[in-house]
Short mmCIF file of C-alpha atoms and ligand atoms in Angstrom, two decimals:
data_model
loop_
_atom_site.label_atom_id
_atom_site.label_comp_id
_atom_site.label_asym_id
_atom_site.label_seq_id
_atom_site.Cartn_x
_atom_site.Cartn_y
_atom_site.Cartn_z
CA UNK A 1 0.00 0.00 0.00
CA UNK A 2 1.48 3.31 -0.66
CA UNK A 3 -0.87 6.59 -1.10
CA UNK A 4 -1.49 6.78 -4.28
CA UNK A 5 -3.04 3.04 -4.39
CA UNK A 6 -4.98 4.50 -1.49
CA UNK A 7 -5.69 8.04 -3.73
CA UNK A 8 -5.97 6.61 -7.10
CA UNK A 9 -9.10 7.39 -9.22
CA UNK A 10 -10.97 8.52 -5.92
CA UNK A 11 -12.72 11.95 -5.85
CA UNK A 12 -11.80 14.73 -3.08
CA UNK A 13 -14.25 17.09 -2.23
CA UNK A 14 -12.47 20.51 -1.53
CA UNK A 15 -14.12 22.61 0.86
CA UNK A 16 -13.33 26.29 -0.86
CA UNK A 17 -15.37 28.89 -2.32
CA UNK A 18 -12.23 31.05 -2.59
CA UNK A 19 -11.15 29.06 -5.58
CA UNK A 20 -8.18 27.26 -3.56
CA UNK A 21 -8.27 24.35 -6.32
CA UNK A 22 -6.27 27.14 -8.42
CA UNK A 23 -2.88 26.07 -5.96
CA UNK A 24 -4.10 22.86 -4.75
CA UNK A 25 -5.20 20.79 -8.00
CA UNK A 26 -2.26 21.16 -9.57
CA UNK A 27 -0.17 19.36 -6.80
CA UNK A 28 -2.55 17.05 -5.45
CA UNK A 29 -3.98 15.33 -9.07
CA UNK A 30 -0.53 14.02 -10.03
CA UNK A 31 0.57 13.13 -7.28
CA UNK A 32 -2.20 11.00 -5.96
CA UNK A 33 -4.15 10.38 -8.77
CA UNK A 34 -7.45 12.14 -7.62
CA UNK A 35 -9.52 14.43 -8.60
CA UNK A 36 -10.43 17.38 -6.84
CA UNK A 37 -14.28 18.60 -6.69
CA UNK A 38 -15.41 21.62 -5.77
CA UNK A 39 -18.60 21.27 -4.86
CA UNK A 40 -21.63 24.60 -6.14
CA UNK A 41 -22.65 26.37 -2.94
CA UNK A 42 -20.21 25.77 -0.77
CA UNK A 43 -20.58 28.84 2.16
CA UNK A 44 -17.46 28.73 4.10
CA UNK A 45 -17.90 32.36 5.17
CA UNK A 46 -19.91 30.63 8.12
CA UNK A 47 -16.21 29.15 9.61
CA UNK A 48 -15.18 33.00 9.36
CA UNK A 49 -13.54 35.42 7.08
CA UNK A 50 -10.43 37.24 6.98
CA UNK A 51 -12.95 40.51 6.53
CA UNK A 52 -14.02 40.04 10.12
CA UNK A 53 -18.13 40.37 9.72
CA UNK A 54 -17.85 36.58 11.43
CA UNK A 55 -15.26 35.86 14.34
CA UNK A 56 -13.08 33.28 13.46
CA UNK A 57 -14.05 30.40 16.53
CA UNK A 58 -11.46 27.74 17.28
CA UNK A 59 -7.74 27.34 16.47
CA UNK A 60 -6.57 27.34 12.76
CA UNK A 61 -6.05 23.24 12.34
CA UNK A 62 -9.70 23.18 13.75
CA UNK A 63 -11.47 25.33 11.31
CA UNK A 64 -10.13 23.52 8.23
CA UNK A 65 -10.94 20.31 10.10
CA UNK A 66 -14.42 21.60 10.52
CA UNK A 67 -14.86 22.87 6.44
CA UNK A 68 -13.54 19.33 5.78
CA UNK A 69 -15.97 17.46 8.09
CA UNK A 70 -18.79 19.46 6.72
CA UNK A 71 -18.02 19.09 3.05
CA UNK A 72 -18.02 15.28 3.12
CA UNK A 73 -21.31 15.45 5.11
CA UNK A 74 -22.67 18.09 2.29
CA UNK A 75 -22.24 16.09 -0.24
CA UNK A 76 -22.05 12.26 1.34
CA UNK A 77 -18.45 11.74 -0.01
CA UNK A 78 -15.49 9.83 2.31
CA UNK A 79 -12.33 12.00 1.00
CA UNK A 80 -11.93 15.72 1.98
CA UNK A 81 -9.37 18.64 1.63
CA UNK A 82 -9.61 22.03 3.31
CA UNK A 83 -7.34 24.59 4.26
CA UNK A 84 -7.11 27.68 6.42
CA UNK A 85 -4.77 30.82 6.43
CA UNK A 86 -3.70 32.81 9.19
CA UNK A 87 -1.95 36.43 9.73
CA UNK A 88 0.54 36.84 12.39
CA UNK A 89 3.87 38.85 13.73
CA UNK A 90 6.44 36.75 12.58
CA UNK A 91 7.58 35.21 16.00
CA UNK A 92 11.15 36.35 15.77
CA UNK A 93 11.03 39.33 14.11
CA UNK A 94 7.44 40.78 15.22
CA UNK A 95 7.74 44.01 12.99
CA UNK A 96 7.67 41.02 9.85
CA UNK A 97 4.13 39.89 9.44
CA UNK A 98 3.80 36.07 8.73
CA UNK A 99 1.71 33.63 6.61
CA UNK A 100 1.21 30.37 8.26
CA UNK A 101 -0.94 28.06 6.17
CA UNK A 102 -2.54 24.45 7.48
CA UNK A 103 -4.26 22.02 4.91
CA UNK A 104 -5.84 18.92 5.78
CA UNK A 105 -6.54 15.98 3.77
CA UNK A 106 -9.48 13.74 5.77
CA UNK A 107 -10.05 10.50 4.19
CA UNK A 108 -13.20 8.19 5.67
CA UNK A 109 -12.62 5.64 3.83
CA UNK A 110 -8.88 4.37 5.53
CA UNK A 111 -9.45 6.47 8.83
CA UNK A 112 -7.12 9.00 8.07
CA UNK A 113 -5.97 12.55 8.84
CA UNK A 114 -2.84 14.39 7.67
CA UNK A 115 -1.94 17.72 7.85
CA UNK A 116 0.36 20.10 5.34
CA UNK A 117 1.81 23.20 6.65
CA UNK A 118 3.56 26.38 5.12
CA UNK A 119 4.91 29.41 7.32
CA UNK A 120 6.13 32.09 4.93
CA UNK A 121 7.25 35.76 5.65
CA UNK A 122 6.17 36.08 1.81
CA UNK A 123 3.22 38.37 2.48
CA UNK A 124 1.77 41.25 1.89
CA UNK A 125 -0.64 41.12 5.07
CA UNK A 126 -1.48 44.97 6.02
CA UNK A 127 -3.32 47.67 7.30
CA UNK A 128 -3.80 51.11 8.38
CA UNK A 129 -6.10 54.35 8.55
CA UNK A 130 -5.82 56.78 5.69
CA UNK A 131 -7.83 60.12 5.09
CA UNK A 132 -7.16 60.88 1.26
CA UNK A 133 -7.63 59.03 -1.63
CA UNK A 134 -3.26 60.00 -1.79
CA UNK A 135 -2.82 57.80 0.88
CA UNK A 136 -4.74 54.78 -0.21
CA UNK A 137 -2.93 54.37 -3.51
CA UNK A 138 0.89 54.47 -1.53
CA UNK A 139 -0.51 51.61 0.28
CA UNK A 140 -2.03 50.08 -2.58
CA UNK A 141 1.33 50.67 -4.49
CA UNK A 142 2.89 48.64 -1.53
CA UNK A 143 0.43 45.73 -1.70
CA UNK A 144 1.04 44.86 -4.80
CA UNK A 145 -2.14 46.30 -6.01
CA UNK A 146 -4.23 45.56 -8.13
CA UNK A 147 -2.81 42.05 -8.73
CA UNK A 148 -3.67 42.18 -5.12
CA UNK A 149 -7.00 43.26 -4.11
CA UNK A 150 -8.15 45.68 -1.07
CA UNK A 151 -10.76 46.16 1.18
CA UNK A 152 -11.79 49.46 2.26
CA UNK A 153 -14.01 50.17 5.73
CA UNK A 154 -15.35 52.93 7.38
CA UNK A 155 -14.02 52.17 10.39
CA UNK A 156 -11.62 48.91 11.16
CA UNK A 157 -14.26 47.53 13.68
CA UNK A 158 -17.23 48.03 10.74
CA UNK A 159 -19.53 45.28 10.48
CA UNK A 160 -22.38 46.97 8.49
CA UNK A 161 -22.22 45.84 5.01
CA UNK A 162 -22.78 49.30 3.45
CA UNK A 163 -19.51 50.35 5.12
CA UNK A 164 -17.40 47.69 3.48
CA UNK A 165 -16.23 47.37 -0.01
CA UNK A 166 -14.22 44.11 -0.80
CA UNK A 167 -12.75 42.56 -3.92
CA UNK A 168 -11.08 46.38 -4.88
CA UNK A 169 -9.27 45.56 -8.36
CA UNK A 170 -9.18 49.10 -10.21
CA UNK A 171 -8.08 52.41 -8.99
CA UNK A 172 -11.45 53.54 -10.18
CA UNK A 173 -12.64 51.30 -8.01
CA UNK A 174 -10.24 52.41 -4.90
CA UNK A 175 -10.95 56.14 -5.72
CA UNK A 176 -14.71 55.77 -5.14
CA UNK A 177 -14.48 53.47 -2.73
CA UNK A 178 -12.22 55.92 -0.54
CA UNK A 179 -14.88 58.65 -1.28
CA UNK A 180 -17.50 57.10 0.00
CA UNK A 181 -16.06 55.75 2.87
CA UNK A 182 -14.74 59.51 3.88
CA UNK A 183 -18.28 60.64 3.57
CA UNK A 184 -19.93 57.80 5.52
CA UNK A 185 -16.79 58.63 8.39
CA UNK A 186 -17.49 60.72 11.42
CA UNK A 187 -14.16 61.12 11.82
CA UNK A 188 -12.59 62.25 8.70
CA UNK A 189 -10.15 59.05 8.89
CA UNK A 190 -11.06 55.35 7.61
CA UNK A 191 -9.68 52.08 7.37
CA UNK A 192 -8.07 49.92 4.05
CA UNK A 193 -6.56 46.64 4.31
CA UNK A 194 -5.31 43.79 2.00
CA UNK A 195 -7.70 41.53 0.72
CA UNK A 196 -6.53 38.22 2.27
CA UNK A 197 -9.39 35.70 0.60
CA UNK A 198 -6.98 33.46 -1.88
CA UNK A 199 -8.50 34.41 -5.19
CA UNK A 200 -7.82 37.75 -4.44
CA UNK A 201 -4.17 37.71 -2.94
CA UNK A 202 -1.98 35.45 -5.66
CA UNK A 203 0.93 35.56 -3.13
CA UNK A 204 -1.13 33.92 -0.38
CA UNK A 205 -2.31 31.06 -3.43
CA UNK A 206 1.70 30.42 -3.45
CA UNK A 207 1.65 29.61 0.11
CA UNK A 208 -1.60 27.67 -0.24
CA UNK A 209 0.52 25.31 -3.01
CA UNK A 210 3.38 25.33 -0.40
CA UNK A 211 1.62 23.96 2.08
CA UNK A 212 -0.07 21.32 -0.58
CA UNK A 213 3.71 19.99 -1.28
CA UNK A 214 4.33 19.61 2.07
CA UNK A 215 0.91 17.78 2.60
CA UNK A 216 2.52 15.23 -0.48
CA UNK A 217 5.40 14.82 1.33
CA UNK A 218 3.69 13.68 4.39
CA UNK A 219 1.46 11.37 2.15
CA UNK A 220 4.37 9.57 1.20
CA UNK A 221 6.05 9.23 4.87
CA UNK A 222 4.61 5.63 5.02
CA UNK A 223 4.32 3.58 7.71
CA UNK A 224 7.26 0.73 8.35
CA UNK A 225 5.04 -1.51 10.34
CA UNK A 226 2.10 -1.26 7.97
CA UNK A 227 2.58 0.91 5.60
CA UNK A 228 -0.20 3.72 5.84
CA UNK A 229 0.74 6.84 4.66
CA UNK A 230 1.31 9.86 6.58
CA UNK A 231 3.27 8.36 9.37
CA UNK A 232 4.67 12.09 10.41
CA UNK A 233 6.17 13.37 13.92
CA UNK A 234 3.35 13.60 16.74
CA UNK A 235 6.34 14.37 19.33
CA UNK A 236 9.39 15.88 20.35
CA UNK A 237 11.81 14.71 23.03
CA UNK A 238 13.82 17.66 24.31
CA UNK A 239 17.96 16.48 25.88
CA UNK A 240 20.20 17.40 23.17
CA UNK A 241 23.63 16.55 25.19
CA UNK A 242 25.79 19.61 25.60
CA UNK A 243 29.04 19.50 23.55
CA UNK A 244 31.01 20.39 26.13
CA UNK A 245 29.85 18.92 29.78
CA UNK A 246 26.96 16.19 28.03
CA UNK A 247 24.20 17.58 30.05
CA UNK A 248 20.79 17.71 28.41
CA UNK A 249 19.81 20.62 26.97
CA UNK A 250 16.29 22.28 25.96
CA UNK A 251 17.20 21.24 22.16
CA UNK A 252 15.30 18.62 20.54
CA UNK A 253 17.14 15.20 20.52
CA UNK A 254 14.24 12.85 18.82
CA UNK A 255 10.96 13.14 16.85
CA UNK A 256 8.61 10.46 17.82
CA UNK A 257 6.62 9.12 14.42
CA UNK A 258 3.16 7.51 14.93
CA UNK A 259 1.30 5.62 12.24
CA UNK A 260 -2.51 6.52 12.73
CA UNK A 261 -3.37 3.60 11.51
CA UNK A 262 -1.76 0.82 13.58
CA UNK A 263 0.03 3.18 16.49
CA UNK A 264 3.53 1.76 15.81
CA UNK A 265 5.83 4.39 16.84
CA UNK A 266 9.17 5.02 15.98
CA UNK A 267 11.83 8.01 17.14
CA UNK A 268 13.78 9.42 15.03
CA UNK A 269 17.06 10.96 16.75
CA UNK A 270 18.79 13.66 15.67
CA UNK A 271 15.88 15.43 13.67
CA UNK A 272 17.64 19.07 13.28
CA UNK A 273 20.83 16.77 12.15
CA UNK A 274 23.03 17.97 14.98
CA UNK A 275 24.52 15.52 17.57
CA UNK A 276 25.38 18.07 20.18
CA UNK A 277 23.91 21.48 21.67
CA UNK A 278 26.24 24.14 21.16
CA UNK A 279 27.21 25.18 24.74
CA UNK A 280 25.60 28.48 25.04
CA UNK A 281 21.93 26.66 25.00
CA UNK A 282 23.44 24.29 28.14
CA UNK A 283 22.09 25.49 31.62
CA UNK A 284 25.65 24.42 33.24
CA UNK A 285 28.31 25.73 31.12
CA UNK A 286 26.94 28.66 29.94
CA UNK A 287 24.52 30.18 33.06
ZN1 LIG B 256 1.04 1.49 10.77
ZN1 LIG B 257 27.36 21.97 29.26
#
């Protein structure tokens, strides 16, 4: 068994109606020899938007779990795919924003879950308040507009639709939308942001396909004992020996693999390819 006997000829249903297929079909179809379907009236605005009119609920892994789970009960199918974006400081460097995509591949059939994942600094997540039409076309020029498309508010915190315009693609389009917004503000200042939804942002698509590669490669991690695919790390085992006194350190020494499938479990030492911790990280020789 390896996955594409268990993907071969087998239909997907992919839970989108931001037309993710665009980066996902691409890698997934020759690879496991599916076929992706997007199924007609999909709403995933109800798991949340990046627009904010519906909080995003639960953790990032569990919203594309949840668009899965409810596309194969939509449509009575036993293979899913969904994926879900989110913004964030980039952890060591919070003036870099981040991209950090998940995408998870739910099959019925086998009983299995796997998850791809991309982080990329390769974003052009922003916002800000502007009062003049001047200052929404320097950020624009920044966001790679209009390849890129913008969303313009009232106010950042505006949930009434007549307040938001999404989907801007022309400066036509940005110089009205501006306008009206000004008018509609009691303060003279309103809000414009990036467009995040994937159809509209082609650099967050790339990240989308990134994270659909690393989904493959976790397809083909197959199990020793039984062969399933996506036998992938569940664990880390901190103890790194120091180099120079052999003390554990906070460094990780083994990744513990676990087949879903059959729970064998295997460590694999040395995951970061480094035998010892560099003193400095050792709580004796370097205090
Ligand atoms: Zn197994
Ligand atoms: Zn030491």
């Amino acid at each position: 068994m390896s996955s594409s006997h268990l993907f071969q000829n087998r239909v997907a249903v992919l839970a989108t109606m931001h037309h993710k297929e665009v980066a996902i079909a691409p890698v997934l179809e020759p690879e496991l020899g599916l076929k992706i379907h997007v199924p007609k009236n999909f709403n995933t605005d109800q798991f949340g938007t990046f627009t904010r009119e519906i909080t995003r609920s639960g953790d990032q892994l569990e919203a594309a779990r949840r668009k899965a789970l409810s596309a194969l009960e939509q449509t009575g199918m036993d293979l899913a795919i969904a994926s879900e974006g989110s913004f964030a400081p980039y952890p060591a460097l919070p003036m870099l924003p981040c991209n950090r995509e998940v995408i998870v591949l739910i099959d019925q059939l086998n009983g299995l879950e796997v998850i791809g994942e991309a982080i990329s600094t390769e974003t052009n997540f922003n916002h800000r308040s502007i009062s003049s039409f001047e200052e929404a076309y320097e950020f624009a020029m920044k966001a790679g507009f209009p390849d890129h498309k913008l969303v313009v508010m009232v106010r950042k915190d505006s949930i009434d639709r007549a307040d938001i315009v999404k989907s801007i693609a022309e400066f036509d389009q940005l110089r009205e939308a501006v306008s009206i917004a000004l008018a509609r503000s009691q303060t003279g200042s309103i809000h414009i942001e990036t467009d995040m939804r994937a159809m509209h942002n082609p650099t967050r698509m790339k990240a989308i396909g990134q994270a659909t590669r690393d989904l493959v490669e976790k397809l083909k991690q197959c199990c020793p004992n039984c062969s399933t695919p996506g036998f992938t790390a569940s664990t880390v085992k901190r103890g790194l020996p120091c180099d120079w006194c052999g003390s554990p350190t906070d460094l990780v020494l083994a990744k513990t693999y676990q087949c879903q499938k059959c729970g064998f479990e295997q460590d694999k030492l040395y995951p970061d390819e480094k035998r010892t911790a560099e003193p400095m990280y050792c709580s004796y020789c370097n205090p």
